[in-house]
GROMACS .gro file of C-alpha atoms in nm:
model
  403
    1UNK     CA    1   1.026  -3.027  -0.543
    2UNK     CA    2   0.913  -3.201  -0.861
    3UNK     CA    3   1.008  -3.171  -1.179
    4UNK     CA    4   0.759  -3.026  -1.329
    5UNK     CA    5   0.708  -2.768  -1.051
    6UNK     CA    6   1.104  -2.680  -1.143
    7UNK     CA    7   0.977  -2.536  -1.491
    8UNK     CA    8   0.772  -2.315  -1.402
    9UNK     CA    9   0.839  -2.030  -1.586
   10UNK     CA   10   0.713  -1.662  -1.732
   11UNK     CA   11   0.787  -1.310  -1.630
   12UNK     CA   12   0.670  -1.260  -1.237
   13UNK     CA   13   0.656  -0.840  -1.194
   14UNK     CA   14   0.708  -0.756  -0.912
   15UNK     CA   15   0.518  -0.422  -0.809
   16UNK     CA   16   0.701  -0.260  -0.505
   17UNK     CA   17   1.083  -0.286  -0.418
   18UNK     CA   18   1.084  -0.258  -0.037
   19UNK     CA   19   1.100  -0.556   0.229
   20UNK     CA   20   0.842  -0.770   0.093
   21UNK     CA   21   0.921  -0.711  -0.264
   22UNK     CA   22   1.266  -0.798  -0.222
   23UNK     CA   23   1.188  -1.107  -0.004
   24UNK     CA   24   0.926  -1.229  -0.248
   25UNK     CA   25   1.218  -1.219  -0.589
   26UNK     CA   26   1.413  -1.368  -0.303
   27UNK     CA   27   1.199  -1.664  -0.218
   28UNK     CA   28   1.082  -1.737  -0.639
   29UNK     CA   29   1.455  -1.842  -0.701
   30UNK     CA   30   1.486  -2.037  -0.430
   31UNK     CA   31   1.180  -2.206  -0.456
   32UNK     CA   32   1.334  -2.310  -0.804
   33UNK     CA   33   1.125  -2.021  -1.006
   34UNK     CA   34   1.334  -2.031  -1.376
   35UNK     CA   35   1.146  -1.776  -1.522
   36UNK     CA   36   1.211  -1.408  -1.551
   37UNK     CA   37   1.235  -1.157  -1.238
   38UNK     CA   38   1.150  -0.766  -1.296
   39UNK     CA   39   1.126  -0.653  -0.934
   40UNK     CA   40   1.000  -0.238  -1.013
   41UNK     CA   41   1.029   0.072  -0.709
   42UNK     CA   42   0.922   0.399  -0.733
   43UNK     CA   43   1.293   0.543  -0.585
   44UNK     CA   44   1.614   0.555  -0.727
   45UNK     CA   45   1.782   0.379  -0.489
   46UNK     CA   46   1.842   0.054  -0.445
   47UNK     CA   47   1.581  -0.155  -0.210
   48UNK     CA   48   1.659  -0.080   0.168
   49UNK     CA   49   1.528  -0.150   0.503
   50UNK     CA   50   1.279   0.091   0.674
   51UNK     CA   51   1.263   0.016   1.040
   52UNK     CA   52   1.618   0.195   1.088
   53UNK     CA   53   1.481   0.575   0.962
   54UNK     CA   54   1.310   0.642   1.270
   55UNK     CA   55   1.587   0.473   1.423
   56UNK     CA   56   1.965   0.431   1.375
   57UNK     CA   57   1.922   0.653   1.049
   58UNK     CA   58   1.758   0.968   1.244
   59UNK     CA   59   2.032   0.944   1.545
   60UNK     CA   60   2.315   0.973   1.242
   61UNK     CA   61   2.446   0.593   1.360
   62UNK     CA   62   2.434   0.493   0.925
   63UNK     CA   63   2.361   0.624   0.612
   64UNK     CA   64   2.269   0.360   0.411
   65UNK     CA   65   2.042   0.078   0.477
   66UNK     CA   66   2.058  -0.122   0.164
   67UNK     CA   67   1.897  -0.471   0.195
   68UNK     CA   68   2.134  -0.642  -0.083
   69UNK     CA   69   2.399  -0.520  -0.335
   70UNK     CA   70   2.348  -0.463  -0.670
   71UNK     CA   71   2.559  -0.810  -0.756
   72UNK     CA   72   2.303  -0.970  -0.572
   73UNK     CA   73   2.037  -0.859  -0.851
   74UNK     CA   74   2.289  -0.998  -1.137
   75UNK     CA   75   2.368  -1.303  -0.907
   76UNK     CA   76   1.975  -1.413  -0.870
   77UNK     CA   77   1.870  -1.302  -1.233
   78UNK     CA   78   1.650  -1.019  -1.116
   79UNK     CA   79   1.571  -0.757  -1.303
   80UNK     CA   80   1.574  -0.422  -1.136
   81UNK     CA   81   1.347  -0.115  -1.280
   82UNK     CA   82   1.408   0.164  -1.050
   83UNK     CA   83   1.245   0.520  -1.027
   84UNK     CA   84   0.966   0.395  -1.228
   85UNK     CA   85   0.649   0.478  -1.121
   86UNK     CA   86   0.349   0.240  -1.157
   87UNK     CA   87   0.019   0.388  -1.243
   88UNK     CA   88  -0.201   0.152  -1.333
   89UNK     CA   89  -0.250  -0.216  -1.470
   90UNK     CA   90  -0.447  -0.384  -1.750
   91UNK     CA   91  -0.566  -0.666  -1.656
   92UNK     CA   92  -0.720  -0.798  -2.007
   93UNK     CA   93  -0.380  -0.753  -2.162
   94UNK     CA   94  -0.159  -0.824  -1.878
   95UNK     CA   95   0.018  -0.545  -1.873
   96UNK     CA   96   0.141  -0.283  -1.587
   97UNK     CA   97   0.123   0.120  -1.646
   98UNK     CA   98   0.396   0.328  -1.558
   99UNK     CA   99   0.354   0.733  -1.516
  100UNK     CA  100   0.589   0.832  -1.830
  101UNK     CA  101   0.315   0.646  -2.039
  102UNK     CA  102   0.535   0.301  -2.098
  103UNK     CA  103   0.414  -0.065  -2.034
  104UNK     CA  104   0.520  -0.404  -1.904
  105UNK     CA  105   0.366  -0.707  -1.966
  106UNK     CA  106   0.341  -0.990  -1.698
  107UNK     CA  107   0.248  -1.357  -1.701
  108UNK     CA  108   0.246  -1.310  -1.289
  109UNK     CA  109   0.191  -0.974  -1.134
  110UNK     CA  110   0.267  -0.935  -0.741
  111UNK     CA  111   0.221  -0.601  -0.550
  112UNK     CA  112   0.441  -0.484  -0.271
  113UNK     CA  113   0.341  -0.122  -0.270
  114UNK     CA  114   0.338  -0.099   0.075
  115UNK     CA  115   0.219   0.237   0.302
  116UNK     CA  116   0.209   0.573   0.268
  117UNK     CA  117   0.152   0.807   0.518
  118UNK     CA  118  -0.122   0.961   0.655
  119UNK     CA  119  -0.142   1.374   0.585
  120UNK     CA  120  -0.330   1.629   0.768
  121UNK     CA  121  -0.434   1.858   0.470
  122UNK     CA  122  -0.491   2.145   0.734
  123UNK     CA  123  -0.137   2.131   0.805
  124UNK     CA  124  -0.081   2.306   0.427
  125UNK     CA  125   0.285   2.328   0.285
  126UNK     CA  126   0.436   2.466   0.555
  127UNK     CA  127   0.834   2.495   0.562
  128UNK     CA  128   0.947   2.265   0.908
  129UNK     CA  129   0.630   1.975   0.882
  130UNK     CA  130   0.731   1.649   0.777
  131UNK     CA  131   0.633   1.287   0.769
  132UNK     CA  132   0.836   0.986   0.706
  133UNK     CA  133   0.828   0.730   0.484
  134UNK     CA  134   1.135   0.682   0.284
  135UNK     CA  135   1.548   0.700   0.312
  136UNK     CA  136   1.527   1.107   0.191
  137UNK     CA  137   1.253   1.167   0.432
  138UNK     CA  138   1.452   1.078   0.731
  139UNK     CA  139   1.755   1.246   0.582
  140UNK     CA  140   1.545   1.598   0.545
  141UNK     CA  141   1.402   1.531   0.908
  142UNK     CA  142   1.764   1.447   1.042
  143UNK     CA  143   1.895   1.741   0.900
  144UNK     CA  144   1.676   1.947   1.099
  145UNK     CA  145   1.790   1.789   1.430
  146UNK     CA  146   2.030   2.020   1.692
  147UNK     CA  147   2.012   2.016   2.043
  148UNK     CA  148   1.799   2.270   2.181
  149UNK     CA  149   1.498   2.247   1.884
  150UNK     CA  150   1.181   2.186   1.974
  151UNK     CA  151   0.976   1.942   1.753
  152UNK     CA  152   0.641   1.854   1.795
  153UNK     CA  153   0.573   1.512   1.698
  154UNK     CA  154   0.167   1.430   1.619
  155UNK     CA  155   0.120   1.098   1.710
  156UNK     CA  156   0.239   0.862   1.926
  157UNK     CA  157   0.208   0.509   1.775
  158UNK     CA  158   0.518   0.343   1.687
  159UNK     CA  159   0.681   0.555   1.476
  160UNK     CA  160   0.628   0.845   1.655
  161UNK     CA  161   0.734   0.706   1.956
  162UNK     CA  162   1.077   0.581   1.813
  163UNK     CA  163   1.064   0.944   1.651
  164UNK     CA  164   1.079   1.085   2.042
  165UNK     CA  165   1.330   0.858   2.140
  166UNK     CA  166   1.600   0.972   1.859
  167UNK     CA  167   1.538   1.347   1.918
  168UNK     CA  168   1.570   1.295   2.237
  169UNK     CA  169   1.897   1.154   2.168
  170UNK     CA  170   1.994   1.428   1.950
  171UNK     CA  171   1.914   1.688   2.241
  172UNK     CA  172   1.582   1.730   2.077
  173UNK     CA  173   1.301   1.887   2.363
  174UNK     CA  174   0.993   1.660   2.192
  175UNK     CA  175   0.642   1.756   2.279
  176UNK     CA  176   0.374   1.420   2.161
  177UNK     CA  177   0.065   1.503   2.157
  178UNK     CA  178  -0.171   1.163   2.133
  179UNK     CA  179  -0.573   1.181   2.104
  180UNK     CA  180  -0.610   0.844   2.268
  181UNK     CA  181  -0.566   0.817   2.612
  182UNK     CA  182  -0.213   0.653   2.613
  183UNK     CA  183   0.056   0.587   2.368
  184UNK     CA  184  -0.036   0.243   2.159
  185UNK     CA  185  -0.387   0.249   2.276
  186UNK     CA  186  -0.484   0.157   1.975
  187UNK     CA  187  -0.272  -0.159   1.908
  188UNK     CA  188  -0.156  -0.262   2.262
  189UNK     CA  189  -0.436  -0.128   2.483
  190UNK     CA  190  -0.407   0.160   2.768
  191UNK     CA  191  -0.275  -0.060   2.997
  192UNK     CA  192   0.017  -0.143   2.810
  193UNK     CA  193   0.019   0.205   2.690
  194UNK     CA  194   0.055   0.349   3.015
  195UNK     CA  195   0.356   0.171   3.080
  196UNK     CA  196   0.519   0.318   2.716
  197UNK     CA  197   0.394   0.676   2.844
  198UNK     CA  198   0.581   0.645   3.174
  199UNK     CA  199   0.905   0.496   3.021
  200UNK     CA  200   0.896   0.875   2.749
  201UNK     CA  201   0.807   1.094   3.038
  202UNK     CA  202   1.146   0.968   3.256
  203UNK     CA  203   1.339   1.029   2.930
  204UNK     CA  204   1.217   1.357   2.949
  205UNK     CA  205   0.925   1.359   2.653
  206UNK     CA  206   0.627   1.657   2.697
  207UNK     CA  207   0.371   1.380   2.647
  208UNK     CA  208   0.047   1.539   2.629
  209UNK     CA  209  -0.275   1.227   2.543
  210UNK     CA  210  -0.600   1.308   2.476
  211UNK     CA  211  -0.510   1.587   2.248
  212UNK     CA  212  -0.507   1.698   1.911
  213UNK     CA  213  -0.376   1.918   1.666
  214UNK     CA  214  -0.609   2.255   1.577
  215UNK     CA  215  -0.361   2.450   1.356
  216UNK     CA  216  -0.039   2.520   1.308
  217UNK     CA  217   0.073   2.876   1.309
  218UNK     CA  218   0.341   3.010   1.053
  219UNK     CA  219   0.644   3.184   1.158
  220UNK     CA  220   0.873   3.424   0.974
  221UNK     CA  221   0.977   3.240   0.633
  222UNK     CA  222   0.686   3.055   0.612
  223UNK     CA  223   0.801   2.754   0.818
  224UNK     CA  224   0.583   2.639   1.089
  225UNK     CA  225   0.661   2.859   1.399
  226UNK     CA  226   0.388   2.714   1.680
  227UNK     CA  227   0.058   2.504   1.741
  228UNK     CA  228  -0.275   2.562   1.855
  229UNK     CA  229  -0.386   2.211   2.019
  230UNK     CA  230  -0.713   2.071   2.109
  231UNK     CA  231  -0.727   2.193   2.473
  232UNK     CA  232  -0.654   2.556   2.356
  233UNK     CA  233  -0.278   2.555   2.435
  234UNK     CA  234  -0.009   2.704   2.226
  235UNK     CA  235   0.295   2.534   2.146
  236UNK     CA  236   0.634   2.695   1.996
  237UNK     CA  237   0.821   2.466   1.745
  238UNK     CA  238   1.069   2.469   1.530
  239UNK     CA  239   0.966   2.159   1.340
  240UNK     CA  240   0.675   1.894   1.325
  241UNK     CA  241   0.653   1.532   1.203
  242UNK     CA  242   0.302   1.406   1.143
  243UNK     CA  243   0.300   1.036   1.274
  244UNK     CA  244  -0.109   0.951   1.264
  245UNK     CA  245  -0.057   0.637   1.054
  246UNK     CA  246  -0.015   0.515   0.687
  247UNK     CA  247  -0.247   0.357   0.422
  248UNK     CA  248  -0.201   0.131   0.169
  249UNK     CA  249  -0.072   0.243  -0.167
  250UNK     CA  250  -0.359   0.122  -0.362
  251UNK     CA  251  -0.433   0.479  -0.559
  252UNK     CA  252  -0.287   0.332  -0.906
  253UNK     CA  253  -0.515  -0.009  -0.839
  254UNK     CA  254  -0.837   0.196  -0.845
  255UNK     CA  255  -0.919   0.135  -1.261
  256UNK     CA  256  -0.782  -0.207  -1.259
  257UNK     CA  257  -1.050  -0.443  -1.174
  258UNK     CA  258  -0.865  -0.591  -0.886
  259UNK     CA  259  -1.099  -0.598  -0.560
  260UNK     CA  260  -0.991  -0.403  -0.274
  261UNK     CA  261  -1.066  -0.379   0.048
  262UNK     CA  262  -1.275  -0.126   0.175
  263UNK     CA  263  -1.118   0.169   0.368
  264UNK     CA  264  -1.299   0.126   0.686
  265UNK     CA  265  -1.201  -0.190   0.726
  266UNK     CA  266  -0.856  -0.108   0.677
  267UNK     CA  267  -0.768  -0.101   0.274
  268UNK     CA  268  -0.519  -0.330   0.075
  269UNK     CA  269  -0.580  -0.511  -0.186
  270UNK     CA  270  -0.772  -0.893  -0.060
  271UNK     CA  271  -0.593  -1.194  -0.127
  272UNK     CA  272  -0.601  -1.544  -0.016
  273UNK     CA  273  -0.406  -1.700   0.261
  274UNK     CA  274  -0.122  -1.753   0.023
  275UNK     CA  275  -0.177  -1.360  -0.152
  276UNK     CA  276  -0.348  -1.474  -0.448
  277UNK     CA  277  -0.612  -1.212  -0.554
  278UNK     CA  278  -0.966  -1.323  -0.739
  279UNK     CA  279  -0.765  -1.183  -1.053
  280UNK     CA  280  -0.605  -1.429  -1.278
  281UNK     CA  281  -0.227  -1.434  -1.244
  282UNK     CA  282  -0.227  -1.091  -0.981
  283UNK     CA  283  -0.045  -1.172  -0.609
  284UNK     CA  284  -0.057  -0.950  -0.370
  285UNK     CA  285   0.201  -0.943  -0.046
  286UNK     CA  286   0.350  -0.736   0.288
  287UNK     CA  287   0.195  -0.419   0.412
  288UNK     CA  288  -0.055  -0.333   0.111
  289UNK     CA  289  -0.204  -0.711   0.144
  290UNK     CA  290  -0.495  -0.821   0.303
  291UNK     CA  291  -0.458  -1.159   0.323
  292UNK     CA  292  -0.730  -1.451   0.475
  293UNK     CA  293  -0.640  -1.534   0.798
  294UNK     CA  294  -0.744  -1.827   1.033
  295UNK     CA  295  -1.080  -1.619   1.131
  296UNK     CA  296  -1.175  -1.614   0.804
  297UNK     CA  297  -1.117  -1.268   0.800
  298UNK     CA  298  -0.896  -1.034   0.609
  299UNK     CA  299  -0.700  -0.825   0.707
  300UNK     CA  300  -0.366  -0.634   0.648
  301UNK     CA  301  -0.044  -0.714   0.901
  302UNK     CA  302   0.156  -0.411   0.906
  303UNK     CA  303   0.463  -0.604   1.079
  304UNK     CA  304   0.837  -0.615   0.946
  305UNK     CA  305   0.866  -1.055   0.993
  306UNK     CA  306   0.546  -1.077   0.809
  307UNK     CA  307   0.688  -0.947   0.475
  308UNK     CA  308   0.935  -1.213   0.503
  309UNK     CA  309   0.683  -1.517   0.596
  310UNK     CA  310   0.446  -1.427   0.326
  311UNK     CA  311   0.695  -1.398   0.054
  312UNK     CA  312   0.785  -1.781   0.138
  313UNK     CA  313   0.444  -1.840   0.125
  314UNK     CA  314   0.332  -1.703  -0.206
  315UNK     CA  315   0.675  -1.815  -0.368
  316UNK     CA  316   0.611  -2.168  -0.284
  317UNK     CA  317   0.252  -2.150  -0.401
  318UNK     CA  318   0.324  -1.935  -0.727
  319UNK     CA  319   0.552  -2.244  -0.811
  320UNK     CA  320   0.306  -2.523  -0.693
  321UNK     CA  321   0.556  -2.655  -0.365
  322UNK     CA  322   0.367  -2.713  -0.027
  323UNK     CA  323   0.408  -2.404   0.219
  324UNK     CA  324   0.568  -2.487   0.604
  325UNK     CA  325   0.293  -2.401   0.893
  326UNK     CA  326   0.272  -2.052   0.936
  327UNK     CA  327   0.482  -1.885   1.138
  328UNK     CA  328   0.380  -1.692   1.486
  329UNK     CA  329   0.376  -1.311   1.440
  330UNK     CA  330   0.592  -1.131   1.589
  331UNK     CA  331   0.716  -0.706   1.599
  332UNK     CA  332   0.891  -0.524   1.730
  333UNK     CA  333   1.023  -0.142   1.796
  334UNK     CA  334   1.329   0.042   1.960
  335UNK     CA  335   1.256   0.312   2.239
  336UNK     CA  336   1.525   0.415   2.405
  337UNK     CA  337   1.756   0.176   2.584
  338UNK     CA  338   1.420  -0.019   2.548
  339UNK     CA  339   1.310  -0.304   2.294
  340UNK     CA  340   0.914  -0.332   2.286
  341UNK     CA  341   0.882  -0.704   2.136
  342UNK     CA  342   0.521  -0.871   2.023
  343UNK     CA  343   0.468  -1.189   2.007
  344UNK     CA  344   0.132  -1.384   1.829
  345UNK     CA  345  -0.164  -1.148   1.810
  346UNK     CA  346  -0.224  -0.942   2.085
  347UNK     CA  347  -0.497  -0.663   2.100
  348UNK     CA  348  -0.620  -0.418   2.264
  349UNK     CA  349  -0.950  -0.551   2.303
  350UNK     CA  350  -0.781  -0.842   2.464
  351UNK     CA  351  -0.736  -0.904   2.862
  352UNK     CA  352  -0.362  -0.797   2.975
  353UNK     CA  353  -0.208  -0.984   3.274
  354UNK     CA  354   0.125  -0.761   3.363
  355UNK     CA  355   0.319  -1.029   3.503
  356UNK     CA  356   0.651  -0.801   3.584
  357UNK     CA  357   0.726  -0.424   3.622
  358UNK     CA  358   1.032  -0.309   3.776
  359UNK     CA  359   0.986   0.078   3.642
  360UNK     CA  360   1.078   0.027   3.341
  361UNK     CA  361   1.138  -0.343   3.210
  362UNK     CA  362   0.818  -0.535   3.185
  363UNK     CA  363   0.604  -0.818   3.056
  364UNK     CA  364   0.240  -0.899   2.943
  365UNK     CA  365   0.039  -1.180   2.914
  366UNK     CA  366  -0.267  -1.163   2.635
  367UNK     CA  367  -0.563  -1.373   2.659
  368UNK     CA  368  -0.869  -1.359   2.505
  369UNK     CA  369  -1.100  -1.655   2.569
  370UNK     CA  370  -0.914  -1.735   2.834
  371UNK     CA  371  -0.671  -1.846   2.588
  372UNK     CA  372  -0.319  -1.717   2.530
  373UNK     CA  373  -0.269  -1.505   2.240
  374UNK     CA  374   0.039  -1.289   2.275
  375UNK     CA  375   0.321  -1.209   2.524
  376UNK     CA  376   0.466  -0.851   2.484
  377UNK     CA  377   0.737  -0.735   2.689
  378UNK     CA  378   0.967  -0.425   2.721
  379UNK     CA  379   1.374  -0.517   2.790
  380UNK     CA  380   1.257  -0.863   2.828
  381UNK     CA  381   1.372  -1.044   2.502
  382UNK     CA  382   1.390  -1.407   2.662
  383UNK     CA  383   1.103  -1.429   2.821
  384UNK     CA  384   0.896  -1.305   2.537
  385UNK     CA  385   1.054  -1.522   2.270
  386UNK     CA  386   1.044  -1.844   2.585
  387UNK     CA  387   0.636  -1.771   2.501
  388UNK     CA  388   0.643  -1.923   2.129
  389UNK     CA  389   0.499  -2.252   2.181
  390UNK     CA  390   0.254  -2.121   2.396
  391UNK     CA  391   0.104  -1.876   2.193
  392UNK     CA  392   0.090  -2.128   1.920
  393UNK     CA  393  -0.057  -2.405   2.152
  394UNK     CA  394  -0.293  -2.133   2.264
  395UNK     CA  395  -0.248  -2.201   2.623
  396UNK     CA  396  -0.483  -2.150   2.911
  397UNK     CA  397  -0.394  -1.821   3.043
  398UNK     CA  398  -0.456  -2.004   3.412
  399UNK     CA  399  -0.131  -2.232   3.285
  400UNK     CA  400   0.051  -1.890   3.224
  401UNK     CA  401  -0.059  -1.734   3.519
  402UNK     CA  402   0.080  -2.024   3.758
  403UNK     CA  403  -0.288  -2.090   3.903
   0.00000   0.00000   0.00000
């Protein structure tokens, strides 16, 4: 790195203290950023990881999922401003909003605000219906959890498919109800899907697709006490979780001039391939960005790795260094005895090539094209990770295939 690019300096905000915030006031310092670090959250506590709530957290394995200690903060020079609530930003003056009416100024400003969840405003404020989002939410939700319950879970994309899983665990009876016609139709495609509803239904899941939620019926108490579905059954509960996806927390964006991306095509706030928005000196990174991709396109990449591989990215261009290539996407989530892994960009509008399926373990081939573009595979870490080179040679899927 050159010299000059060492004194770069200023106060970078830092909007959001989850994953990708953390990663990006990570990433500034060591890409030799000298100036000051005021990394901001909405909770009180310290920044953590998420994936484990619907996890280890729900199946009372740990408590506390803090990504770094508070020496760390000290250590690095970052400036931590926690329970503060953003609410808007200035961009004329440079300046972010909070809710109890004070400001900060900013030379840099980068949001992290991540997701929220989705709501079903029919549901009301019953007692028993939850969603999950944060480290309290999966507290409440865990506290609910004794063998014997019934929970109905509405939705069964990731999260409420790990959800299943941990009750299940916990002696839980779990009824999912999905609208599409398999679990992770949506981002993995039915065939895929079908595989993730037969590996639930031997764990003993009441998986019930192509239906929805009508109502949900009170009991005494005013917590929720059964639900009407789409097909005109009724279901007694004893709690629900609403798992029908999140959106980006954009809400406190909406007077500040900085261009967003239309909800249809999936929200956030647009950047650049490196997260720098048309607005002078505003970044945007992780789950709430839409960055430019390869296609041209933007889009947001709801993924846990990707918080971590744009934060290198946007560090080393806030600070002027030359970013590495970009790295191949890859997810994953814990079902079970089960880890469902991603790799590259499969979709469901690609074509899926099951290459193995003993009854439970199994692996996919993507192509679209005829070109490779992900590998996903269930209990089959090596082989999916084996794929990398592949995927980023985009390989005929003939050469995959073996014909």
């Amino acid at each position: 790195m050159s010299e000059s690019e060492q004194r770069v300096v200023g106060r970078v905000v830092i909007v959001g203290a989850g994953l990708a915030g953390l990663r990006t006031a990570e990433e500034l310092r060591r890409s030799g950023f000298e100036g000051d670090v005021v990394l901001v959250g909405n909770e009180e506590h310290l920044p953590y990881d998420r994936p484990p709530l619907s996890k280890e957290v729900m199946r009372g394995e740990k408590d506390d999922t803090t990504l770094k200690p508070r020496e760390f903060f000290d250590d690095k020079g970052i400036e931590l401003r926690l329970g503060a609530q953003a609410s808007g930003v200035d961009v004329d003056t440079k300046s972010v909003l909070f809710a109890d009416g004070t400001e900060l100024s900013y030379d840099q400003l980068i949001i992290a605000t991540g997701l929220e969840p989705r709501r079903i405003a029919s549901f009301g404020d019953l007692g028993g219906v939850h969603v999950l989002r944060s480290l309290d939410d999966s507290l409440a939700l865990r506290s609910e959890l004794a063998p014997g319950k019934r929970a109905l879970i509405v939705g069964a994309g990731f999260i409420g498919c790990e959800l299943a899983a941990s009750f299940r665990a916990a002696g839980v009876e779990v009824v999912l109800v999905e609208p599409q016609p398999t679990p992770l139709a949506a981002v993995l495609g039915e065939e895929i899907g079908g595989l993730v509803a037969r590996l639930h239904r031997d764990e003993g899941v009441d998986l019930r697709c192509g239906v929805g939620v009508e109502a949900l019926k009170p009991a005494e108490g005013g917590r929720v006490g059964s639900a009407v579905l789409s097909d005109g059954t009724v279901v007694d509960v004893d709690l629900v979780v609403v798992g029908v996806g999140s959106v980006p927390v954009t809400g406190w964006l909406a007077e500040s001039k900085i261009a967003l991306a239309e909800p249809a095509d999936g929200g956030g706030v647009l950047a650049d391939e490196v997260g720098r928005t048309e607005t002078d000196g505003v970044w945007a990174v992780g789950d709430v960005a839409a960055w430019r991709h390869s296609t041209g396109n933007q889009k947001r990449v709801e993924h846990w790795s990707n918080a971590g591989d744009q934060a290198k990215a946007l560090a080393k261009a806030l600070v002027g260094a030359q970013s590495g290539p970009a790295a191949v996407p890859y997810f994953w989530s814990d079902q079970y005895d089960i880890k469902i892994q991603a790799l590259g960009t499969p979709s469901a509008q690609d074509t899926v090539h099951v290459v193995e399926d003993d009854g439970r373990k199994f692996l996919a081939y993507y192509s679209r094209d005829g070109k490779l573009t992900g590998v996903v595979g269930g209990g089959m870490a090596a082989k999916v990770m084996k794929a990398r080179a592949k995927i980023t040679a985009a390989a005929p899927i003939e050469e995959m295939l073996g014909s």
